Short mmCIF file of C-alpha atoms in Angstrom, two decimals:
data_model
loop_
_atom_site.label_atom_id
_atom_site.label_comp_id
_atom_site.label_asym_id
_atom_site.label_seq_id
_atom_site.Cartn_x
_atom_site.Cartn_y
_atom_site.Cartn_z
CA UNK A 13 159.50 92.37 264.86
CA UNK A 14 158.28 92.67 268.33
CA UNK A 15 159.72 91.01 271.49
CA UNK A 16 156.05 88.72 271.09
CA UNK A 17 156.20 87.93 267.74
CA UNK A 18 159.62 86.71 268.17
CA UNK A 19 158.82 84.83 271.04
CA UNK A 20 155.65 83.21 268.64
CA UNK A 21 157.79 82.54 265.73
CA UNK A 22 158.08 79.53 263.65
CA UNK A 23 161.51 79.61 263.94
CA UNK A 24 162.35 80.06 267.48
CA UNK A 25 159.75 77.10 267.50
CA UNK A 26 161.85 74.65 264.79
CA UNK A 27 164.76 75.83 267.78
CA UNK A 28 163.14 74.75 270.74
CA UNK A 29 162.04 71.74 269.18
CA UNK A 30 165.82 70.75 268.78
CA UNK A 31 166.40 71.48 272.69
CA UNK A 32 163.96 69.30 273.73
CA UNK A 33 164.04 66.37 271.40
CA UNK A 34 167.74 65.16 270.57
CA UNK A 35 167.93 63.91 268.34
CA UNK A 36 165.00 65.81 266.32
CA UNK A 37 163.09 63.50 264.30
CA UNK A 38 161.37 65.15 261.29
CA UNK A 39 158.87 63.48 259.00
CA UNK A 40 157.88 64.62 255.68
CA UNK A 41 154.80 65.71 255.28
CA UNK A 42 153.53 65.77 251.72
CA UNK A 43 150.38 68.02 252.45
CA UNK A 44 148.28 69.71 255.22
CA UNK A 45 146.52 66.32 256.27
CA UNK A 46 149.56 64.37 257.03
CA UNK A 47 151.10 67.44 258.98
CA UNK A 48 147.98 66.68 261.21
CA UNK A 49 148.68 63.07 261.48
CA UNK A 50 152.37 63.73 262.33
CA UNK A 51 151.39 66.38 264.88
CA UNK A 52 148.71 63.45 266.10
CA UNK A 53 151.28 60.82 266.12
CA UNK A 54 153.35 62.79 268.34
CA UNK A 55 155.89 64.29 266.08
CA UNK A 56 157.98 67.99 267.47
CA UNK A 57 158.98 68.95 263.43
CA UNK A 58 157.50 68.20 259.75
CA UNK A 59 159.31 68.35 256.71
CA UNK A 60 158.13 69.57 252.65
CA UNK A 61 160.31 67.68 250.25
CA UNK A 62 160.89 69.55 246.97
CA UNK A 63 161.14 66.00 245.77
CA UNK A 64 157.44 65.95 247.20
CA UNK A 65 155.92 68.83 245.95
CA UNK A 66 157.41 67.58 242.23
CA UNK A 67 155.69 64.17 242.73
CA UNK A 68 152.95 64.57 244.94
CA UNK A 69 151.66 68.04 244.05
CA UNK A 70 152.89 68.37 240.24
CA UNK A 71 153.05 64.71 238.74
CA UNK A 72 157.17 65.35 237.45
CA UNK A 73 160.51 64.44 238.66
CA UNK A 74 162.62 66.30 241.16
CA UNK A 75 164.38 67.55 238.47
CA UNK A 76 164.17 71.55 239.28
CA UNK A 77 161.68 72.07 237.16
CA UNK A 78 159.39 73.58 240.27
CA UNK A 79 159.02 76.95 241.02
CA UNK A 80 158.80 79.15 244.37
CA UNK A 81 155.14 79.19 243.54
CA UNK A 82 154.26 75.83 243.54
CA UNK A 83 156.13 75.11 246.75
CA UNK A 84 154.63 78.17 248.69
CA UNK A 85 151.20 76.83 248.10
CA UNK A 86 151.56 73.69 249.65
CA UNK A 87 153.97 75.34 252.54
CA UNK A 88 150.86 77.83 253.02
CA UNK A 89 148.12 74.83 253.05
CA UNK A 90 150.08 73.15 255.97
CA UNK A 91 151.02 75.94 258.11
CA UNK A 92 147.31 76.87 257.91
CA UNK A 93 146.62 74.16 259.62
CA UNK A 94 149.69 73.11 261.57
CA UNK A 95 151.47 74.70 264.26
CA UNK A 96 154.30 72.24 264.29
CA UNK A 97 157.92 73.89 262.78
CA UNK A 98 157.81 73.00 259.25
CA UNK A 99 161.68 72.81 257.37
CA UNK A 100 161.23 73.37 253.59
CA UNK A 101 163.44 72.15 250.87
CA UNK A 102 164.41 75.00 248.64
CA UNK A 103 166.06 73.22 246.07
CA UNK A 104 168.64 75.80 244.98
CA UNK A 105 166.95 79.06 246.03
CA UNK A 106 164.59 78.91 243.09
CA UNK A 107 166.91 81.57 240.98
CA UNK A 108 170.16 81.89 239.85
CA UNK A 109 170.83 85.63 241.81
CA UNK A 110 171.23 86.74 245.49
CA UNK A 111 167.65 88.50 244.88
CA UNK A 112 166.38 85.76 244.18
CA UNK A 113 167.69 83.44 247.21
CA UNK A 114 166.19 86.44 249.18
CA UNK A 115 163.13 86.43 248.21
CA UNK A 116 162.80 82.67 249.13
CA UNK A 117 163.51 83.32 251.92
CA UNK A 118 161.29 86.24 252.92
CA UNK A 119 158.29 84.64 251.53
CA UNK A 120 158.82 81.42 253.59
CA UNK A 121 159.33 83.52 256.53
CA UNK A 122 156.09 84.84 255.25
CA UNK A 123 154.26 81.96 254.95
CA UNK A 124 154.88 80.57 258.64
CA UNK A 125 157.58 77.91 257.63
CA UNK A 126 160.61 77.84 260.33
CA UNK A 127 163.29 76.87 258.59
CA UNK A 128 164.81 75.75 254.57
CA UNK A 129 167.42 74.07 253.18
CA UNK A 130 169.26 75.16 250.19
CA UNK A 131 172.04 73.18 248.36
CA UNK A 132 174.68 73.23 246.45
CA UNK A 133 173.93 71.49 243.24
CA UNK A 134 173.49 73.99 239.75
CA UNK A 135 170.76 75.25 238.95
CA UNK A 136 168.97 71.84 236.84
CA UNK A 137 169.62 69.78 240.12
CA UNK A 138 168.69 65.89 240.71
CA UNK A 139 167.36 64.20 243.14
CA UNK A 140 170.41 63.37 245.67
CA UNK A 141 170.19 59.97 245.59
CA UNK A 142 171.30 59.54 241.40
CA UNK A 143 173.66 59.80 239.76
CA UNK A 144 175.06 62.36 237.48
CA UNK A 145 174.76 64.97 240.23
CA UNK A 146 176.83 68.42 239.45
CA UNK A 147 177.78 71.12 242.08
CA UNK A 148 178.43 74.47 242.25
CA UNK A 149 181.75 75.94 243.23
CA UNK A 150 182.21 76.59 247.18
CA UNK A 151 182.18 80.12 246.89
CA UNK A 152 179.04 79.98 244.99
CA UNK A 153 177.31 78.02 247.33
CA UNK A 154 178.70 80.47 250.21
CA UNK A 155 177.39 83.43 248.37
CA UNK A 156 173.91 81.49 248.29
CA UNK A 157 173.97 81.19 251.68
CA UNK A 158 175.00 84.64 252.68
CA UNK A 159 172.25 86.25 250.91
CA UNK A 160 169.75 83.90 252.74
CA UNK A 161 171.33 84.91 256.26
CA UNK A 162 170.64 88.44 254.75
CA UNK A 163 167.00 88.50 254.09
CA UNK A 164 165.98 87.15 257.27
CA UNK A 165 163.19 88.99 258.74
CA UNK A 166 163.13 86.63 261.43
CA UNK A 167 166.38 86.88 262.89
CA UNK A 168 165.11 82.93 264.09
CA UNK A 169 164.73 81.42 261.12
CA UNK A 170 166.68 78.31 260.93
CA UNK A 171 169.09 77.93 257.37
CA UNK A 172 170.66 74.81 256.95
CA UNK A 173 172.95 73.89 253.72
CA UNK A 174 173.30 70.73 252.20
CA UNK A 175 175.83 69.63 250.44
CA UNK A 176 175.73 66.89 247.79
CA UNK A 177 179.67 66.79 246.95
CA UNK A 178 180.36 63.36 248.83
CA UNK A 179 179.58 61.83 245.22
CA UNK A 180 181.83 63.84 243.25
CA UNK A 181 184.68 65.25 245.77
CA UNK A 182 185.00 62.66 248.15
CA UNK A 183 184.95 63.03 252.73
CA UNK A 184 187.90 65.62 252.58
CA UNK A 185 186.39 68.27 250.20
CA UNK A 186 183.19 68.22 251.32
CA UNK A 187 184.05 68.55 254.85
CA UNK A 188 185.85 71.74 253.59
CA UNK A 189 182.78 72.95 251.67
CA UNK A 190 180.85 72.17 255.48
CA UNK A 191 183.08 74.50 257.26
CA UNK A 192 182.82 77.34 254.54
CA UNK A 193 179.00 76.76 254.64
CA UNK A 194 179.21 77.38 258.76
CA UNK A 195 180.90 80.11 258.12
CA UNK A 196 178.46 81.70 255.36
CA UNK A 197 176.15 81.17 258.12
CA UNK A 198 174.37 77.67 257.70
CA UNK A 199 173.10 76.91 261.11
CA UNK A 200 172.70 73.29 260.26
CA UNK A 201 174.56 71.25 257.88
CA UNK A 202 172.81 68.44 255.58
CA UNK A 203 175.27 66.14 254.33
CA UNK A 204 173.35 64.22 251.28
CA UNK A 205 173.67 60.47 250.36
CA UNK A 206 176.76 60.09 252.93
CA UNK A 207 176.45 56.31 253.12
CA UNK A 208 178.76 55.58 256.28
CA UNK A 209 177.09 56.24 259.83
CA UNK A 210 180.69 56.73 260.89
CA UNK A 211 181.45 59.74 258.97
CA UNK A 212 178.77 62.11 260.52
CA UNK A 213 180.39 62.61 263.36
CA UNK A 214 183.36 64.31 261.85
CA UNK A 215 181.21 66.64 260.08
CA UNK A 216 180.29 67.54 263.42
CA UNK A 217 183.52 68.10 264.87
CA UNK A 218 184.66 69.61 261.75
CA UNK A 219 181.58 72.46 262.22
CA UNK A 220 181.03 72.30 265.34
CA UNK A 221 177.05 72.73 264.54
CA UNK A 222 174.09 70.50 264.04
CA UNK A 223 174.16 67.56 261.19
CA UNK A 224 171.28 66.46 259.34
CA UNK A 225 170.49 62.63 258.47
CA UNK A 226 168.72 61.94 255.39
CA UNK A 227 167.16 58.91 256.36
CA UNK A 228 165.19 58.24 253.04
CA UNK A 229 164.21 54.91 251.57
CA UNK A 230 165.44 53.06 248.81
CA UNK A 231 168.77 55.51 248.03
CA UNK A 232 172.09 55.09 249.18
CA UNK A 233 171.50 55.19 253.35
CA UNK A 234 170.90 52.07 255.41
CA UNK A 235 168.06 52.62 257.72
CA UNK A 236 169.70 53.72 261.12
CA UNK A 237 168.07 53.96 264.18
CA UNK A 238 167.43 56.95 266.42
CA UNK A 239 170.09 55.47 268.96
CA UNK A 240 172.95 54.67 266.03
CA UNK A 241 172.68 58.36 264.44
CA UNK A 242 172.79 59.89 268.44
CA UNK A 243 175.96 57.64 268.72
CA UNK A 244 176.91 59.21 265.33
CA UNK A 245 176.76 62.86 266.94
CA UNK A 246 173.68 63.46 264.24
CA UNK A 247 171.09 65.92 265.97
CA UNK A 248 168.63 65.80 263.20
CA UNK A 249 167.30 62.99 261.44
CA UNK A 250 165.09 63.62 258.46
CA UNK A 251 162.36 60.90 256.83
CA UNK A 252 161.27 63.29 253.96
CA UNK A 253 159.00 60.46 252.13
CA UNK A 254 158.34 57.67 253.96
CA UNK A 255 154.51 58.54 254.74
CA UNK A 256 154.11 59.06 251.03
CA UNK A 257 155.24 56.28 249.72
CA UNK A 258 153.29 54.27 252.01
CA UNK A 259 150.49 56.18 250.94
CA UNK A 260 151.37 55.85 247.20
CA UNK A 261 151.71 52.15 247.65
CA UNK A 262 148.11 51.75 249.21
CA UNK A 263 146.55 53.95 246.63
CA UNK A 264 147.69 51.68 243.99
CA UNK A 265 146.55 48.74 245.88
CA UNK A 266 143.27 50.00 246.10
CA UNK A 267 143.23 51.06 242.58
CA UNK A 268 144.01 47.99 241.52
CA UNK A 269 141.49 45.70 243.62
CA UNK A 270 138.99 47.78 242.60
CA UNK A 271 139.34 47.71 239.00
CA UNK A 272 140.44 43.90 238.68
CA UNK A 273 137.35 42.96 241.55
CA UNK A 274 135.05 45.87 240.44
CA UNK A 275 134.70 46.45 244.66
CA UNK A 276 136.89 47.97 247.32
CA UNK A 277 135.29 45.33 249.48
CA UNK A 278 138.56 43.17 250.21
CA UNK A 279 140.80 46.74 251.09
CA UNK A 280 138.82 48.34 253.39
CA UNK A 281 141.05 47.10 256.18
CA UNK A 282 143.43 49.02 254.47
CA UNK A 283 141.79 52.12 254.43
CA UNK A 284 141.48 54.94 257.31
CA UNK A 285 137.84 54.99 258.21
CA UNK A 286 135.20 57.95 257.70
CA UNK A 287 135.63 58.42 261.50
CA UNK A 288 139.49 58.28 261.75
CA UNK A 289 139.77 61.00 259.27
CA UNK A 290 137.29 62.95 260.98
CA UNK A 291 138.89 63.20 264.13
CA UNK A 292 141.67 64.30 262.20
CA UNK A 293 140.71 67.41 260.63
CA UNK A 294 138.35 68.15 263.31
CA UNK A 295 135.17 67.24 261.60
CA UNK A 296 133.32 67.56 264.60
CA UNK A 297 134.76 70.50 265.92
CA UNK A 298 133.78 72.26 262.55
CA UNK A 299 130.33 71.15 262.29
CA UNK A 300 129.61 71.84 266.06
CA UNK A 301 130.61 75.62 265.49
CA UNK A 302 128.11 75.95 262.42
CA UNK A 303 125.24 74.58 264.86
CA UNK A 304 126.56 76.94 267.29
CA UNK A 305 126.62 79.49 265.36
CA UNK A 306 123.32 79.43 263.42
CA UNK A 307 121.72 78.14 266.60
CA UNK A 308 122.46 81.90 267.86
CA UNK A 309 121.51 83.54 265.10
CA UNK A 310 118.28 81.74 264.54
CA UNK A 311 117.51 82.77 268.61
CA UNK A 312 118.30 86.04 267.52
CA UNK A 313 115.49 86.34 265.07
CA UNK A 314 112.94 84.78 266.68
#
């Protein structure tokens, strides 16, 4: 890698982003339109939730039944059209072998994300807000992590490793399992469905390296502000649904008016207008180059 690709790179980016916003708040973006609205709304850092791509892009449960395929398409769709870091949830590294963790990685790297996650739940994971989770041994999800560091191509690339042993082991293990994962080389650690504000900040001290926030709705976290979790020593605070579910909710709303009314009449205030979402994904912009452009080649043939 050059000195100017480097200097371009998502990664170095997703970094940069974490200097100058502090805490770093990252919304989830469940395709390439809403990582324009985020970038619109003034966001530094987008999210893909592997819970997302299930849902949103699939129809099934975050239940690791995705593949590296399915979550590359929707990583390439955004970065298309995004230039805003994008994190991606890896699940479990989409394989059960060291090859397999590396190949993740490479092809995200690939793909123009800036950073993953990868946790350490087996293989058939769940989402990390249910119960019934089960976890890999620490060494395991060391060895995961290692071979991530290892096929970096982008010696930028951010790794972070979440944990989801709080449920099982309790403050004291997993703490343990946060240090090994700093160690492995985890560069950020993502401690899942801790429910106590209070407890962050000794993950920090305990790693000495940024701590991710899973502010999602409806699980096991209350709904902290940016000024609690900076109090809490968190650097990173994650909303890896919310637009979607808003987005879910409307749909059904205007599902429902229209078939029970047989018009979308009463919902329109609801709705983003023709115009909004043109100024979004450039409409203008796009139709002013075709003019443009056939306007020169028309002058060309006369």
């Amino acid at each position: 890698m050059t000195k100017n690709e480097r200097l371009e790179s998502p990664g170095l980016r997703f970094r940069e982003a974490m200097q100058k916003e502090n805490p770093l708040q990252i919304v989830g973006t469940i395709n390439a339109n809403h990582a324009l609205l985020a970038q619109q709304a003034g966001f530094n850092a987008i999210y893909l939730s592997g819970g997302g791509v299930a849902a949103g892009s699939l129809g099934i449960p975050d239940l690791g039944i995705t593949t590296l395929e399915d979550v590359l398409t929707d990583v390439q769709r955004i970065t298309n059209v995004c230039d805003l870091p994008l994190i991606v949830d890896v699940d479990t590294g989409f394989g059960p072998s060291a090859f397999n963790v590396a190949r993740t990685v490479k092809s995200l790297i690939k793909a123009g994300a800036a950073a993953l996650h990868i946790e350490d739940q087996v293989g058939a994971k769940r989402c990390g807000h249910r119960p019934g989770k089960e976890i890999v041994s620490k060494d395991e999800m060391s060895d995961r992590l290692k071979a991530a560091v290892d096929a970096r191509t982008d010696d930028q690339f951010v790794i972070g490793a979440r944990t989801d042993a709080f449920a099982s082991e309790g403050l004291e293990k997993t703490i343990e399992r946060a240090i090994a994962y700093k160690e492995a080389g985890a560069d950020f650690i993502f401690a899942e469905a801790v429910p106590d504000i209070n407890l962050y900040q000794k993950f920090v001290n305990a790693t000495g390296i940024p701590v991710l926030a899973n502010i999602t709705e409806f699980g096991m976290i209350q709904m902290y502000t940016v000024d609690e979790l900076k109090k809490a020593g968190v650097e990173l605070i994650l909303y890896p649904l919310s637009a979607f579910r808003a987005a879910n909710k409307a749909a059904q709303n205007v599902f429902e008016h229209i078939r029970k009314e047989g018009t979308q009449a009463h919902v329109l205030n609801t709705m983003q207008t023709r115009e909004e979402l043109y100024t979004s994904i450039g409409y203008h912009d796009y139709e002013q180059k075709l003019d443009n452009l056939f306007k020169k080649n028309n002058d060309v043939n006369k």
